[in-house]
Amino acid sequence: MTQHDPATLYAAHLATLSQRAEQALARGGFDHLVVPSGRLHYQVFDDRDYPYAVNPQFKAWLPLTRVPDSWLVFTPGKRPQVIFHQPFDYWHVVPDAPSGWWVEHFDIHIIRTPQEALALLPGNRARCAVLGEPQSTLGDWVPNNPAPVLDYLDYHRAFKTPYEIALMRQAQVLGVRGHRAAEAAFRNGADEFTIHMAYCQAVGQDATELPYGNIVALNEHAAVLHYTELGRRAPQPLRSFLIDAGASAHGYASDITRTYAAAGHDEFAAMIEAVDQAQQKMCAAVRAGFDYRQLHIDAHLSLMGVLKDFGVIKVSPQTALETGVSAAFFPHGIGHSIGLQVHDVAGFAASDAGGRIERPAGHPYLRLTRPLERDMVVTIEPGVYFIDMLLDEVKKAGHGDAIAWDRVDFFRPYGGIRIEDEVLCTDGEADNLTRPVFAAAAANA
Ligand code: GLY
Ligand code: MN
Ligand code: MN
């Protein structure tokens, strides 16, 4: 299984990052890349820290998500350096001594206070590209985030190395474990909070470690796109369950959504099945050279085909698209790039030297406009929802006749449907990272 073993893939990953960093530095006219891991942030007028979120530019190099006040230093032609903060501290658990597959590739300097980094950072500060947030400032080391350097690195980060894909596969395995536990809790009649806890327990990650806040939505709550309330009481009767939840593997995210109907709600179950079939076709369309914006438009047409079949709309999918009816039922983008960040960077980048590819007019929430290329990982997450606020807009715009309102009344109590997988783009067939993991888990149950 070396193909999927991050330890054996890491050296090549580091070589790729080094090449990219060398190019990025050349673009910006710098000699050194300096990346702070980030600092703890404190709540206002309080000594409580927020959950620590590592600088993504740091975790791109190192599978370290919990070492604040550390630094990466890369100089072309030299071994990369890690300044590793391991304080003497009896109040908190300090990071373990450096270990793991990355250690042999770096010169590692242990520091006991953040200030000790000052003596170890490169001599000529003006020659450094320092990538980080303002709070990472240390003495005169203020992150300067040069645009040519960031543009280059962020653009290329869309192309995942085999090491990254291996970790993203791990994040799928963890996420699917959680999804199965969550479905079982739903089938047992659990409330949203209890389902969330079952998810966390199965994944082995809590809210501070998961890549984003779990969306656990029963019944009408599924119509709130980012519903993160976690109700403490299960509604009666239970009709539907939408869960959008991922997991982290050494800083790499999964982002998975499934929707279920409660027993006896056969028509809604059939609509879920239809969306699921449509989603699988969209996933299969992911391949190098395909325009993701077109995939988004095609998704509108396909989803409106489902709503037409279920008697919810009375016009053709094309008319629904042109009149804004489809945007009322599918009011978000088809997906996004994913990796170190759930919504990964540079989704609109026209090139590695800047520029922007705009969204198609009328689609303000699409997060990725770049053409698909080999080694990108994207989500495919079509959805249909019954959201009165948006459907009222359709009425106001004079297109109320396009909708069968009795059918909206029928489906409104279910909230909505979203199905979301991660798909690796190749030169050939799409590689769905999510589905085989669900299938294997079901086969082993
Ligand atoms: N979970 C957020 C998203 O699907 O983009
Ligand atoms: Mn999601
Ligand atoms: Mn997503």
Coordinates of N, CA, C and O and ligand atoms in Angstrom, one line a residue, residues 255 336 343 379 381 420, ligand 3:
D255 N -15.0 16.9 3.2 CA -16.2 17.7 3.2 C -17.2 16.9 2.5 O -17.3 16.8 1.3
H336 N -16.2 23.4 -4.8 CA -15.0 24.2 -4.6 C -13.8 23.3 -4.5 O -13.9 22.1 -4.4
H343 N -12.4 25.2 1.9 CA -12.6 26.0 0.7 C -11.2 26.5 0.3 O -10.7 27.5 0.9
T379 N -14.9 19.5 -4.7 CA -16.2 18.9 -4.2 C -17.2 19.0 -5.3 O -17.2 19.9 -6.1
E381 N -21.2 19.1 -5.0 CA -22.3 19.1 -4.0 C -23.5 19.8 -4.4 O -23.9 20.9 -3.9
E420 N -22.7 15.5 -1.3 CA -21.4 16.0 -1.6 C -20.3 15.0 -1.4 O -20.2 14.3 -0.4
Ligands
MN3 MN -18.2 21.8 0.3

